Tab-separated table of C-alpha atoms in Angstrom:
chain	number	residue	atom	x	y	z
A	18	MET	CA	245.634	135.816	236.339
A	19	ARG	CA	244.695	132.958	238.661
A	20	ASN	CA	241.450	132.395	236.741
A	21	LEU	CA	243.423	132.090	233.491
A	22	TYR	CA	245.772	129.632	235.143
A	23	GLN	CA	242.863	127.506	236.385
A	24	GLU	CA	241.382	127.516	232.889
A	25	GLN	CA	244.686	126.315	231.466
A	26	LEU	CA	244.863	123.549	234.067
A	27	TRP	CA	241.311	122.539	233.122
A	28	ASN	CA	242.385	122.334	229.480
A	29	LEU	CA	245.365	120.199	230.509
A	30	ASN	CA	243.035	117.822	232.328
A	31	GLN	CA	240.782	117.542	229.279
A	32	GLU	CA	243.752	116.680	227.075
A	33	LEU	CA	244.830	114.012	229.562
A	34	ILE	CA	241.325	112.539	229.629
A	35	GLN	CA	241.325	112.313	225.829
A	36	MET	CA	244.762	110.698	225.801
A	37	GLY	CA	243.616	108.243	228.467
A	38	ALA	CA	240.560	107.361	226.368
A	39	ALA	CA	242.826	106.689	223.394
A	40	CYS	CA	244.958	104.408	225.576
A	41	GLU	CA	241.833	102.502	226.615
A	42	GLU	CA	240.816	102.151	222.986
A	43	ILE	CA	244.183	100.876	221.810
A	44	ILE	CA	244.301	98.270	224.593
A	45	ASP	CA	240.827	97.155	223.511
A	46	LEU	CA	242.016	96.865	219.904
A	47	ALA	CA	244.977	94.779	221.036
A	48	ALA	CA	242.599	92.468	222.902
A	49	GLN	CA	240.322	92.217	219.862
A	50	SER	CA	243.260	91.221	217.692
A	51	LEU	CA	243.676	88.033	219.722
A	52	THR	CA	240.431	86.640	218.333
A	53	ASP	CA	239.508	88.843	215.377
A	54	TYR	CA	242.682	90.070	213.702
A	55	SER	CA	242.374	91.885	210.389
A	56	GLU	CA	244.433	94.354	208.416
A	57	GLN	CA	241.699	96.919	209.046
A	58	LEU	CA	242.055	96.399	212.795
A	59	GLU	CA	245.821	96.791	212.545
A	60	GLU	CA	245.333	100.010	210.556
A	61	LYS	CA	242.887	101.310	213.183
A	62	THR	CA	245.412	100.491	215.908
A	63	ALA	CA	248.078	102.480	214.080
A	64	GLN	CA	245.675	105.424	213.766
A	65	VAL	CA	244.907	105.420	217.475
A	66	GLY	CA	248.637	105.103	218.186
A	67	ALA	CA	249.199	108.233	216.105
A	68	VAL	CA	246.513	110.052	218.139
A	69	ILE	CA	248.320	109.080	221.345
A	70	ASP	CA	251.626	110.339	219.964
A	71	GLU	CA	250.022	113.642	218.955
A	72	SER	CA	248.395	113.958	222.383
A	73	GLU	CA	251.775	113.511	224.020
A	74	ARG	CA	253.189	116.397	221.989
A	75	THR	CA	250.164	118.596	222.656
A	76	ILE	CA	250.185	117.994	226.409
A	77	GLU	CA	253.918	118.503	226.604
A	78	ASN	CA	253.514	121.909	224.921
A	79	VAL	CA	250.669	122.855	227.279
A	80	CYS	CA	252.787	121.923	230.294
A	81	LEU	CA	255.816	123.836	229.057
A	82	LYS	CA	253.706	126.952	228.459
A	83	LEU	CA	252.270	126.686	231.962
A	84	LEU	CA	255.734	126.341	233.438
A	85	LEU	CA	257.195	129.248	231.484
A	86	ARG	CA	254.291	131.688	231.670
A	87	GLN	CA	252.791	130.952	235.070
A	88	GLN	CA	255.948	129.880	236.936
A	89	PRO	CA	253.974	127.648	239.321
A	90	VAL	CA	255.336	126.610	242.693
A	91	ALA	CA	254.671	123.851	245.247
A	92	LYS	CA	251.629	121.693	244.479
A	93	ASP	CA	250.882	123.365	241.134
A	94	LEU	CA	254.445	122.716	239.980
A	95	ARG	CA	254.184	119.075	241.039
A	96	GLN	CA	250.877	118.678	239.207
A	97	ILE	CA	252.283	119.956	235.925
A	98	SER	CA	255.530	117.999	236.302
A	99	ALA	CA	253.537	114.839	237.029
A	100	ALA	CA	251.482	115.331	233.858
A	101	MET	CA	254.670	115.485	231.790
A	102	LYS	CA	255.848	112.216	233.326
A	103	MET	CA	252.454	110.541	232.936
A	104	ILE	CA	252.247	111.126	229.199
A	105	THR	CA	255.530	109.286	228.685
A	106	ASP	CA	254.016	106.165	230.246
A	107	MET	CA	250.794	106.654	228.298
A	108	GLU	CA	252.715	106.881	225.036
A	109	ARG	CA	254.508	103.641	225.869
A	110	ILE	CA	251.165	101.966	226.559
A	111	GLY	CA	250.214	102.843	222.990
A	112	ASP	CA	253.477	101.463	221.623
A	113	GLN	CA	253.098	98.158	223.455
A	114	ALA	CA	249.491	97.713	222.344
A	115	GLU	CA	250.650	98.261	218.760
A	116	ASP	CA	253.405	95.686	219.295
A	117	ILE	CA	250.775	93.125	220.322
A	118	VAL	CA	248.730	93.715	217.181
A	119	ASP	CA	251.863	93.562	215.007
A	120	LEU	CA	252.754	90.178	216.484
A	121	ILE	CA	249.398	88.439	215.940
A	122	PRO	CA	249.617	87.771	212.146
A	123	LYS	CA	253.121	86.343	212.555
A	124	MET	CA	251.988	83.661	215.021
A	125	SER	CA	251.925	80.037	213.879
A	126	LYS	CA	248.528	79.488	215.545
A	127	LYS	CA	245.664	81.767	216.528
A	128	ALA	CA	246.062	83.412	219.920
A	129	GLU	CA	242.329	82.952	220.577
A	130	GLU	CA	243.001	79.328	221.525
A	131	ASN	CA	244.636	80.594	224.721
A	132	GLY	CA	243.114	84.066	224.779
A	133	ALA	CA	240.633	84.025	227.680
A	134	LEU	CA	243.133	85.025	230.353
A	135	LEU	CA	244.770	87.515	227.995
A	136	GLN	CA	241.366	89.142	227.444
A	137	GLU	CA	240.845	89.433	231.199
A	138	MET	CA	244.351	90.800	231.581
A	139	ALA	CA	243.615	93.445	228.941
A	140	LYS	CA	240.377	94.466	230.703
A	141	ALA	CA	242.232	94.849	233.995
A	142	ALA	CA	244.841	97.046	232.289
A	143	GLN	CA	242.113	99.187	230.687
A	144	THR	CA	240.548	99.790	234.071
A	145	MET	CA	243.917	100.809	235.476
A	146	VAL	CA	244.389	103.411	232.732
A	147	THR	CA	240.927	104.875	233.285
A	148	GLU	CA	241.278	105.069	237.036
A	149	ALA	CA	244.845	106.424	236.947
A	150	VAL	CA	243.808	109.376	234.762
A	151	ASP	CA	240.639	109.905	236.831
A	152	ALA	CA	242.791	109.969	239.964
A	153	TYR	CA	244.906	112.754	238.473
A	154	VAL	CA	241.983	114.844	237.263
A	155	LYS	CA	240.054	114.442	240.535
A	156	GLN	CA	243.226	114.555	242.660
A	157	ASP	CA	242.000	111.378	244.332
A	158	LEU	CA	244.812	109.777	246.317
A	159	SER	CA	242.775	106.737	247.353
A	160	LEU	CA	241.985	105.962	243.705
A	161	ALA	CA	245.654	106.290	242.792
A	162	LYS	CA	246.497	103.831	245.580
A	163	LYS	CA	243.850	101.440	244.238
A	164	VAL	CA	245.498	101.511	240.799
A	165	MET	CA	248.850	100.640	242.350
A	166	GLY	CA	247.264	97.688	244.121
A	167	ASP	CA	245.440	96.543	240.991
A	168	ASP	CA	248.783	95.906	239.307
A	169	ASP	CA	248.821	92.699	241.346
A	170	ILE	CA	245.760	91.549	239.403
A	171	VAL	CA	247.564	91.992	236.086
A	172	ASP	CA	250.668	90.303	237.487
A	173	ASN	CA	248.577	87.343	238.666
A	174	TYR	CA	247.131	86.927	235.183
A	175	PHE	CA	250.656	86.997	233.780
A	176	ASN	CA	251.797	84.295	236.200
A	177	GLN	CA	248.797	82.114	235.321
A	178	ILE	CA	249.471	82.498	231.613
A	179	LYS	CA	253.151	81.755	232.105
A	180	SER	CA	252.331	78.573	234.026
A	181	GLY	CA	249.962	77.485	231.263
A	182	ILE	CA	252.632	78.105	228.652
A	183	ILE	CA	255.122	75.961	230.563
A	184	THR	CA	252.562	73.142	230.610
A	185	MET	CA	251.892	73.628	226.907
A	186	ILE	CA	255.560	73.259	226.028
A	187	ALA	CA	255.905	70.207	228.275
A	188	ASP	CA	252.946	68.540	226.534
A	189	ASN	CA	254.013	69.411	223.011
A	190	THR	CA	257.479	70.761	222.256
A	191	GLY	CA	256.304	71.557	218.753
A	192	ASP	CA	254.306	74.448	220.182
A	193	GLY	CA	257.459	76.138	221.469
A	194	GLU	CA	257.496	79.061	219.032
A	195	TYR	CA	253.780	79.687	219.488
A	196	ALA	CA	254.199	79.526	223.266
A	197	LEU	CA	256.930	82.140	223.160
A	198	ASP	CA	254.701	84.443	221.110
A	199	LEU	CA	251.929	84.052	223.689
A	200	LEU	CA	254.385	84.800	226.466
A	201	MET	CA	255.525	87.936	224.637
A	202	ILE	CA	251.920	89.154	224.327
A	203	ALA	CA	251.314	88.499	228.020
A	204	LYS	CA	254.506	90.389	228.848
A	205	TYR	CA	253.344	93.392	226.811
A	206	PHE	CA	250.084	93.464	228.787
A	207	GLU	CA	252.042	93.082	232.024
A	208	ARG	CA	254.207	96.060	231.080
A	209	ILE	CA	251.082	98.092	230.284
A	210	GLY	CA	249.994	97.416	233.860
A	211	ASP	CA	253.370	98.615	235.093
A	212	HIS	CA	253.008	101.856	233.132
A	213	CYS	CA	249.576	102.394	234.681
A	214	THR	CA	251.164	101.926	238.092
A	215	ASN	CA	253.789	104.515	237.198
A	216	ILE	CA	251.025	106.952	236.234
A	217	ALA	CA	249.313	106.407	239.578
A	218	GLU	CA	252.602	106.987	241.377
A	219	TRP	CA	252.981	110.331	239.602
A	220	VAL	CA	249.449	111.206	240.713
A	221	GLU	CA	250.526	110.459	244.270
A	222	PHE	CA	253.579	112.677	243.792
A	223	SER	CA	251.455	115.531	242.444
A	224	MET	CA	249.402	115.493	245.633
A	225	THR	CA	251.924	114.624	248.332
A	226	GLY	CA	255.379	115.362	246.958
A	227	ILE	CA	256.249	111.705	247.618
A	228	ARG	CA	256.432	108.980	244.994
A	229	GLU	CA	256.827	105.278	245.606
A	230	GLU	CA	259.610	103.529	243.717
A	231	CYS	CA	258.579	102.995	240.131
A	232	GLN	CA	258.458	99.616	238.409
């Protein structure tokens, strides 16, 4: 019975890894849209978003079956409960990446003109997703802590972008609408970082039974 349970947990981890990979991909697509938007890219983003949504449903079903059939206790119960919480944040990462891509064609100017920091911000968020899921699969508390700390990197990018936008508006009030769109994109990336932090906090909970206050 225990061997079957361990096999089911292994399957859960594989599903989470695949969902995490889809989250990485959709963040990358959102970053690409800043400089290379196309309808094909938007369609691809929607497809990856659908994969993330399906993964959420699949993992939720796996977790519920584990809870009902295996009736885990203590650390095993925390691990499964944490997975159910994590996928909610991962699904929201997908939604916010899609929101970024949806916004690009509506902008009055191309985002690539101010996209360097946004690209770096996206890369930092991608790394956070990868490491948060790895921390869960490997039950690596130090890696989970690193992800929590790395949120400061994303926040610093957001503050830099916000400062640049303020300067932009001061120099040319006609860029106000464009500046607000840029700020919205930066905020979406900032929220993606927050969701990654939440995931890492659930990893910490799965291992210790303690979770720091979420964002």
